[in-house]
Short mmCIF file of C-alpha atoms in Angstrom, two decimals:
data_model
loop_
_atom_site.label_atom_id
_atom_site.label_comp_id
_atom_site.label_asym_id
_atom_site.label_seq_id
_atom_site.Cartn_x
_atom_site.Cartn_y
_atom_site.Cartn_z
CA UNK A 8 -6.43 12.24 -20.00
CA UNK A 9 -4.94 15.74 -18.74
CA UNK A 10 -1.95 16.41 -16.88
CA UNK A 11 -1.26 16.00 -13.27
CA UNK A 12 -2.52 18.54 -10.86
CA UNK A 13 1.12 18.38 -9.22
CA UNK A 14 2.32 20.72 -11.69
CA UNK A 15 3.82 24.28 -9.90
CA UNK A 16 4.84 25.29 -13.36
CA UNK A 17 4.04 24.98 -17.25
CA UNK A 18 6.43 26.38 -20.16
CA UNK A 19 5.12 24.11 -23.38
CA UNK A 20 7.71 23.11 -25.63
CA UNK A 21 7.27 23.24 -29.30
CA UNK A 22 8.39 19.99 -29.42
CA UNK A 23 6.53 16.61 -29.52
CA UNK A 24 4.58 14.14 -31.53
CA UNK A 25 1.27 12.66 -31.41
CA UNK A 26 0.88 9.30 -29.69
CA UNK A 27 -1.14 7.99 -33.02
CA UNK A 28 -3.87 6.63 -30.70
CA UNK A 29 -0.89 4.70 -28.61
CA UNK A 30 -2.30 3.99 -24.65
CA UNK A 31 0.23 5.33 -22.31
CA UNK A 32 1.74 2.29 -20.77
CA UNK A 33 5.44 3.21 -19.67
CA UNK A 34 6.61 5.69 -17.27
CA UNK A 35 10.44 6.60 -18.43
CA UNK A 36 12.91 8.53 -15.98
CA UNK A 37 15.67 11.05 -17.17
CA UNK A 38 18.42 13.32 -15.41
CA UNK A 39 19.27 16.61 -16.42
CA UNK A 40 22.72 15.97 -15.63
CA UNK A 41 22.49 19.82 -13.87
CA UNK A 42 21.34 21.26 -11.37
CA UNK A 43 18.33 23.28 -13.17
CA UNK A 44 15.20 24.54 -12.26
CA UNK A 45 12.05 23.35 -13.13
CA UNK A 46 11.68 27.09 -15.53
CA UNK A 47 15.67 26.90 -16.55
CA UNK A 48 14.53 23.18 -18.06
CA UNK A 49 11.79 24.58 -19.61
CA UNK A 50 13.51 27.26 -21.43
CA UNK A 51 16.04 24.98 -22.49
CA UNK A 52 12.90 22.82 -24.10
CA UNK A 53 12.32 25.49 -25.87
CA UNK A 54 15.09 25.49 -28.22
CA UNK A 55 16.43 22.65 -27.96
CA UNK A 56 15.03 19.69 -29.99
CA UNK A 57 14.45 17.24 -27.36
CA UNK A 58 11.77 17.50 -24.47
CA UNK A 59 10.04 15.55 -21.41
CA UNK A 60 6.26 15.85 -20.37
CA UNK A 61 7.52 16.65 -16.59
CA UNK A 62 10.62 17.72 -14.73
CA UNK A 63 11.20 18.15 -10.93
CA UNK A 64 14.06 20.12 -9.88
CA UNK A 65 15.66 19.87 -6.44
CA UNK A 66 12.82 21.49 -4.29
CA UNK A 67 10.49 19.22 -5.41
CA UNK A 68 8.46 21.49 -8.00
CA UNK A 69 7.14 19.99 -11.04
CA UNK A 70 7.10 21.44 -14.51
CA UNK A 71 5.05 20.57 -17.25
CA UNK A 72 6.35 20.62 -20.88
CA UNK A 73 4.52 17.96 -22.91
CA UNK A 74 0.82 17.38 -22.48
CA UNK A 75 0.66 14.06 -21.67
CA UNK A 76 -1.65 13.82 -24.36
CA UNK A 77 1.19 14.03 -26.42
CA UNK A 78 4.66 12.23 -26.70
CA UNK A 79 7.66 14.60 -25.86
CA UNK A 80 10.93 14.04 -27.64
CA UNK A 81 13.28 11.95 -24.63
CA UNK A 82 13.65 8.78 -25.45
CA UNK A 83 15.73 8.66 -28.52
CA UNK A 84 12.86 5.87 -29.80
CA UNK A 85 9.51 6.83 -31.11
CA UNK A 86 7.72 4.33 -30.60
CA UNK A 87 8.46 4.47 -27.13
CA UNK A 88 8.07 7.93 -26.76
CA UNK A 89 4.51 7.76 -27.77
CA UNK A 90 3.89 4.73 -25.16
CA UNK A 91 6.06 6.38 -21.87
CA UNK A 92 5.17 9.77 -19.85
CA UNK A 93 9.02 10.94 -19.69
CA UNK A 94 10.14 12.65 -16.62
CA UNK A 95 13.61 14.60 -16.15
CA UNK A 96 14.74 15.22 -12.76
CA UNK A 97 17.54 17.56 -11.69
CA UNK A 98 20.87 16.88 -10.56
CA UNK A 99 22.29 18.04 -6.83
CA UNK A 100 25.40 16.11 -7.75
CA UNK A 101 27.57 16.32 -10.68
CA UNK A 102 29.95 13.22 -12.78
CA UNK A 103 30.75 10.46 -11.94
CA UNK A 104 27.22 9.68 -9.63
CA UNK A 105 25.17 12.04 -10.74
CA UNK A 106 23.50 12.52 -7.49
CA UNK A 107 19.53 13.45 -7.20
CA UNK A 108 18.18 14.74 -3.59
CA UNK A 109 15.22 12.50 -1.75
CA UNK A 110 13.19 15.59 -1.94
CA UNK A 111 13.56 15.30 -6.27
CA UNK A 112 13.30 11.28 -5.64
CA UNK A 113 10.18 11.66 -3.29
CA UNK A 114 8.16 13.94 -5.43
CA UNK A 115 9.20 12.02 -8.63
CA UNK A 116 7.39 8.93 -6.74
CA UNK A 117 3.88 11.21 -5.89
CA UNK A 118 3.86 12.08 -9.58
CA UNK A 119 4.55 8.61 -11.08
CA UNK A 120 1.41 7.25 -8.56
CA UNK A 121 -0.61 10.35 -10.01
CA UNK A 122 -0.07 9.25 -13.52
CA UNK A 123 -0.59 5.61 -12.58
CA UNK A 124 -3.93 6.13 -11.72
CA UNK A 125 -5.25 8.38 -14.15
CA UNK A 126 -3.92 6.49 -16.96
CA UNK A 127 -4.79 2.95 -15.60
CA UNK A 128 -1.52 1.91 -14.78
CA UNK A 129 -2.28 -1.02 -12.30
CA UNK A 130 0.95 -1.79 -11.56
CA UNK A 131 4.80 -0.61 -12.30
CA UNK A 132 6.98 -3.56 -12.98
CA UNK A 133 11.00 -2.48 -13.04
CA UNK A 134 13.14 -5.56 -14.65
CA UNK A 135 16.01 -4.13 -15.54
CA UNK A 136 15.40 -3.63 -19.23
CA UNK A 137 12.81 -2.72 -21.77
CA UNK A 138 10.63 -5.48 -21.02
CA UNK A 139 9.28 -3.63 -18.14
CA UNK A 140 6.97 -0.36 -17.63
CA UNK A 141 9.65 2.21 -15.54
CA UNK A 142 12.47 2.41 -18.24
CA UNK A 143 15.58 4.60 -18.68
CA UNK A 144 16.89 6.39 -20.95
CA UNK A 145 20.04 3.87 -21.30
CA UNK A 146 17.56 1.21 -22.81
CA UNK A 147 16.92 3.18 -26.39
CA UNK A 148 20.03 4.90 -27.10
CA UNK A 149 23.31 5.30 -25.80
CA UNK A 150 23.65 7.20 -22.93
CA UNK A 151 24.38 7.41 -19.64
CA UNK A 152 20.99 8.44 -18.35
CA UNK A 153 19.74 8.53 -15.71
CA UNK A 154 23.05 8.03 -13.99
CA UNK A 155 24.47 5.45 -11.70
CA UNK A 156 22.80 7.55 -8.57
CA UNK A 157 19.34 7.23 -10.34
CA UNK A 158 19.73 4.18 -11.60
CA UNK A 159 20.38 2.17 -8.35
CA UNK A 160 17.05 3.91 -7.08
CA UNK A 161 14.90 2.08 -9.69
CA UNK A 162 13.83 -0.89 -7.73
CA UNK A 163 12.85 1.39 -4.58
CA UNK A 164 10.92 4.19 -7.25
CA UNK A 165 8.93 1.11 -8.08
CA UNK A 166 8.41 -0.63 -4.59
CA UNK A 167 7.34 2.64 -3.50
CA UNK A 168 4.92 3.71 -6.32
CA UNK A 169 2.97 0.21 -5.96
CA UNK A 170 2.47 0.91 -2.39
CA UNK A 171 0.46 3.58 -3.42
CA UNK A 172 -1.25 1.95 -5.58
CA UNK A 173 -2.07 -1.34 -4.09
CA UNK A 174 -5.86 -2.49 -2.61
CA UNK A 175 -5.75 -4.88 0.08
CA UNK A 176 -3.66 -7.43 1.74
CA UNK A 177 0.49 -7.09 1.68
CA UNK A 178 2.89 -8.97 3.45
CA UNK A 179 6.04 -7.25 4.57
CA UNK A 180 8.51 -9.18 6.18
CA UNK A 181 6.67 -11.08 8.88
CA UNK A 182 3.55 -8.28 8.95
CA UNK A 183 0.40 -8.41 6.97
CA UNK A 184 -1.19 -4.81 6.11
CA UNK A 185 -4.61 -3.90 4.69
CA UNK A 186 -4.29 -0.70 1.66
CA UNK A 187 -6.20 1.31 0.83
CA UNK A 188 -5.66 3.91 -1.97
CA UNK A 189 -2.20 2.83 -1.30
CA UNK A 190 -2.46 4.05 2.37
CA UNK A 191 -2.02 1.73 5.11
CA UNK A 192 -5.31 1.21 7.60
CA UNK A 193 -5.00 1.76 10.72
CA UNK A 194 -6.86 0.89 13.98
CA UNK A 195 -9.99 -0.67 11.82
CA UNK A 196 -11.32 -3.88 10.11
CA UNK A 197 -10.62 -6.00 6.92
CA UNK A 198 -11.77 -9.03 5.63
CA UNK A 199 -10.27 -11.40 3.29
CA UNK A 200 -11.07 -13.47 0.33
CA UNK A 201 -12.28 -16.37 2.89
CA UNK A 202 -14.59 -13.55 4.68
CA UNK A 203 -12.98 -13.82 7.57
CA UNK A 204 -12.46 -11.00 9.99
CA UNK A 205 -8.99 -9.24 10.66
CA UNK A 206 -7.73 -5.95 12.58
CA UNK A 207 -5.29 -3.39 11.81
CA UNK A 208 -3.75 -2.20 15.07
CA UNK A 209 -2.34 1.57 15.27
CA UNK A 210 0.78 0.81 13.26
CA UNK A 211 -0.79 -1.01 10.19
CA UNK A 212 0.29 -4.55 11.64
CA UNK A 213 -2.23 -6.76 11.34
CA UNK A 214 -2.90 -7.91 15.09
CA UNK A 215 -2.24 -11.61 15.84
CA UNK A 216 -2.32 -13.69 19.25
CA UNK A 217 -3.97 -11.11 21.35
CA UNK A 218 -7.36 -10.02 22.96
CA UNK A 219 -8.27 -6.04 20.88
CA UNK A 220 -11.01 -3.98 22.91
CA UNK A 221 -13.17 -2.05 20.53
CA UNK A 222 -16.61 -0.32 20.77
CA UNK A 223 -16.40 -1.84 24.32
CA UNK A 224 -16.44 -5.14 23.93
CA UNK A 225 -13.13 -7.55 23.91
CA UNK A 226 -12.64 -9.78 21.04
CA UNK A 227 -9.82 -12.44 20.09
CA UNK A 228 -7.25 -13.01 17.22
CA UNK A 229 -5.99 -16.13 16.59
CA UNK A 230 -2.25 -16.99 15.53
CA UNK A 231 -3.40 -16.33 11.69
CA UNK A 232 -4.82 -13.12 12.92
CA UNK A 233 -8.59 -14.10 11.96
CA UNK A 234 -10.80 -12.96 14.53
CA UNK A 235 -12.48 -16.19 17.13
CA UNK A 236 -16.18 -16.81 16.27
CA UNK A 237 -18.38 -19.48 17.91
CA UNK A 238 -15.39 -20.84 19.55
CA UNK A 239 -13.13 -20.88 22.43
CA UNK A 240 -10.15 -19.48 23.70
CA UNK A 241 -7.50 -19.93 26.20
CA UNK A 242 -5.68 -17.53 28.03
CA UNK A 243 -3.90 -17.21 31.80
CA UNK A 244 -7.26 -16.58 33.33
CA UNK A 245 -9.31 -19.49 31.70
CA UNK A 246 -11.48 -20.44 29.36
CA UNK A 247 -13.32 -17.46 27.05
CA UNK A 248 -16.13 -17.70 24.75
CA UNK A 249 -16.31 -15.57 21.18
CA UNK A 250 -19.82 -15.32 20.23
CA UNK A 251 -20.83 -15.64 16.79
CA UNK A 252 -20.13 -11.31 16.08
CA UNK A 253 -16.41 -11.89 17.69
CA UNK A 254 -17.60 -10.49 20.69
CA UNK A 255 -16.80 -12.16 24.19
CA UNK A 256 -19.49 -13.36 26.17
CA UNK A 257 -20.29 -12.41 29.51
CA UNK A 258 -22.87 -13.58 31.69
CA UNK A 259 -24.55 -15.90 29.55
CA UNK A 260 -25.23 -19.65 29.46
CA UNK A 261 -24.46 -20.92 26.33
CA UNK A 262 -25.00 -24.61 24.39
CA UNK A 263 -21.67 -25.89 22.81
CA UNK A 264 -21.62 -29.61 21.25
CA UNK A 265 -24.80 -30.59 22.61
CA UNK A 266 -23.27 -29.09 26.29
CA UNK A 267 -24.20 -26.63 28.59
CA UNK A 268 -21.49 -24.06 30.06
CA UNK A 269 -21.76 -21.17 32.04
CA UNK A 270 -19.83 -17.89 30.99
CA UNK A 271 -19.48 -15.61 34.35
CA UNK A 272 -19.94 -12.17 34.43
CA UNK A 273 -15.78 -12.09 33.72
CA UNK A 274 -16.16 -13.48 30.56
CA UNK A 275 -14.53 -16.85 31.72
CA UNK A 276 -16.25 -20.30 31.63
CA UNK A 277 -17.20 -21.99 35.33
CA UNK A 278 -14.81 -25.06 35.82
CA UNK A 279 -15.33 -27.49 38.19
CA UNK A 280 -16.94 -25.42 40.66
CA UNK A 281 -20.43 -24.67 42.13
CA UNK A 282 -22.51 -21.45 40.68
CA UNK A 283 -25.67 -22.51 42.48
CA UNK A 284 -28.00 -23.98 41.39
CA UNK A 285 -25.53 -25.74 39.09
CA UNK A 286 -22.33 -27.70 39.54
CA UNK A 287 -19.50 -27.88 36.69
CA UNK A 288 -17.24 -30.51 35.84
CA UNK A 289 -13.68 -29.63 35.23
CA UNK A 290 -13.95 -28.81 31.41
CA UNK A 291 -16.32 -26.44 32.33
CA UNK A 292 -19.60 -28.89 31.04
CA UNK A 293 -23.01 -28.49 33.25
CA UNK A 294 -23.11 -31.67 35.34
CA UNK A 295 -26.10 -31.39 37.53
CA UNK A 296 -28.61 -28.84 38.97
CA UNK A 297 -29.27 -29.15 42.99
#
């Protein structure tokens, strides 16, 4: 299991339980309702019967005082205790918000994805209440924790962490992106479930409606994105054909429902004209040979 190699700083507190063989399924979020340090939390842990596995203070530096192999004492509920990794995070703001600083917010998110994945956490699901797997304090015992600050920043401590954790396709807004590791791909090549092909342009966005150039050759994405094979496409200058790899062809005669066209050395089809020895109807089909 171990702990997360995010840690800065480690003061173990004498106080915890086993999990009694319990898989680690919750991730639950406190406030220290103070400004403290990651070591002024620690030494308070020390005396004090109550304790988290992590705190972050607010420069971003994470303590550890309960192995996660271990529950700490934060919830007020054992059973949950022995299910969640707690975190506390400090306070830049005192009653009634209880404000906490991106920097506190932002770190708390790389250490949530960190435990995620080392404790096969596919997925955080925030609803609001017990039922899900990022839970407050507020849920087993009355209290005000994490604070109204805190609180409103559950849904975006969630959307964030599964980012980070997703593998493949998302849709944001009107924008399809392709993660990996939780990291968007950029400038590069994804298929999907139906095997067709796709490309990530330079921002993420999945590239729709548009000739790409790549590894010098020119290739076309249709409306849906997918890239043209073994078809045609229209743009201002004519009549283009995608080969069977995506690429465009050049220079090439090719055989197309039992017809013959002729791809010039532009990449466009010959229509209606005369490339002797052969003469082309106006959709482009080989009519005769002089």
């Amino acid at each position: 299991m171990g702990n997360s190699s995010l840690v800065t700083y480690t003061k173990l507190s004498p106080h915890y339980d086993s999990r009694d063989g319990k898989k680690i399924t919750n991730i639950t979020i406190h406030h220290m309702a103070a400004n403290l340090t990651v070591q002024q939390c620690g030494e308070i842990f020390q005396t004090r019967e109550a304790s988290s596995n992590y705190g972050i203070d607010g420069r971003g530096q994470v303590g550890l005082y309960v192995d996660e192999k271990n529950a700490s004492w934060a919830n007020g509920n054992l059973d949950s205790n022995q299910r969640s990794i707690t975190i506390e995070l400090a306070n830049d703001g005192g009653a009634p918000n209880w404000h906490v600083s991106d920097t506190a917010i932002n770190k708390c998110i790389d250490l949530c994805v960190d435990i995620c994945k080392r404790n096969g956490i596919d997925k955080i699901k925030f609803t609001g209440n017990k039922k899900g797997n990022l839970t407050m304090h507020k849920y087993y015992m009355a209290t005000a924790c994490p604070g109204p600050y805190l609180e409103s920043k559950f849904p975006y401590i969630a959307n964030e962490i599964n980012k980070r954790l997703v593998n493949g396709w998302i849709k944001e807004g009107d924008n399809w992106y392709y993660f990996e590791n939780g990291a968007k791909l950029r400038n590069a090549w994804r298929q999907d479930s139906t095997k067709k092909w796709f490309y990530l342009g330079s921002d993420g966005v999945m590239v729709r409606d548009k000739w790409i150039y790549w590894r010098d050759h020119w290739y076309y994405l249709g409306s849906d994105g997918a890239m043209y094979a073994n078809e045609w496409a229209k743009d201002s200058k004519g009549w283009a054909y995608l080969g069977a790899d995506g690429k465009q062809v050049k220079n090439a005669w090719i055989r197309y429902k039992n017809n013959f066209y002729y791809i010039k050395p532009d990449g466009y089809m010959c229509t209606g004209e005369y490339t002797a020895p052969c003469k082309f109807d106006a959709g482009g089909k080989l009519e005769a040979t002089l």
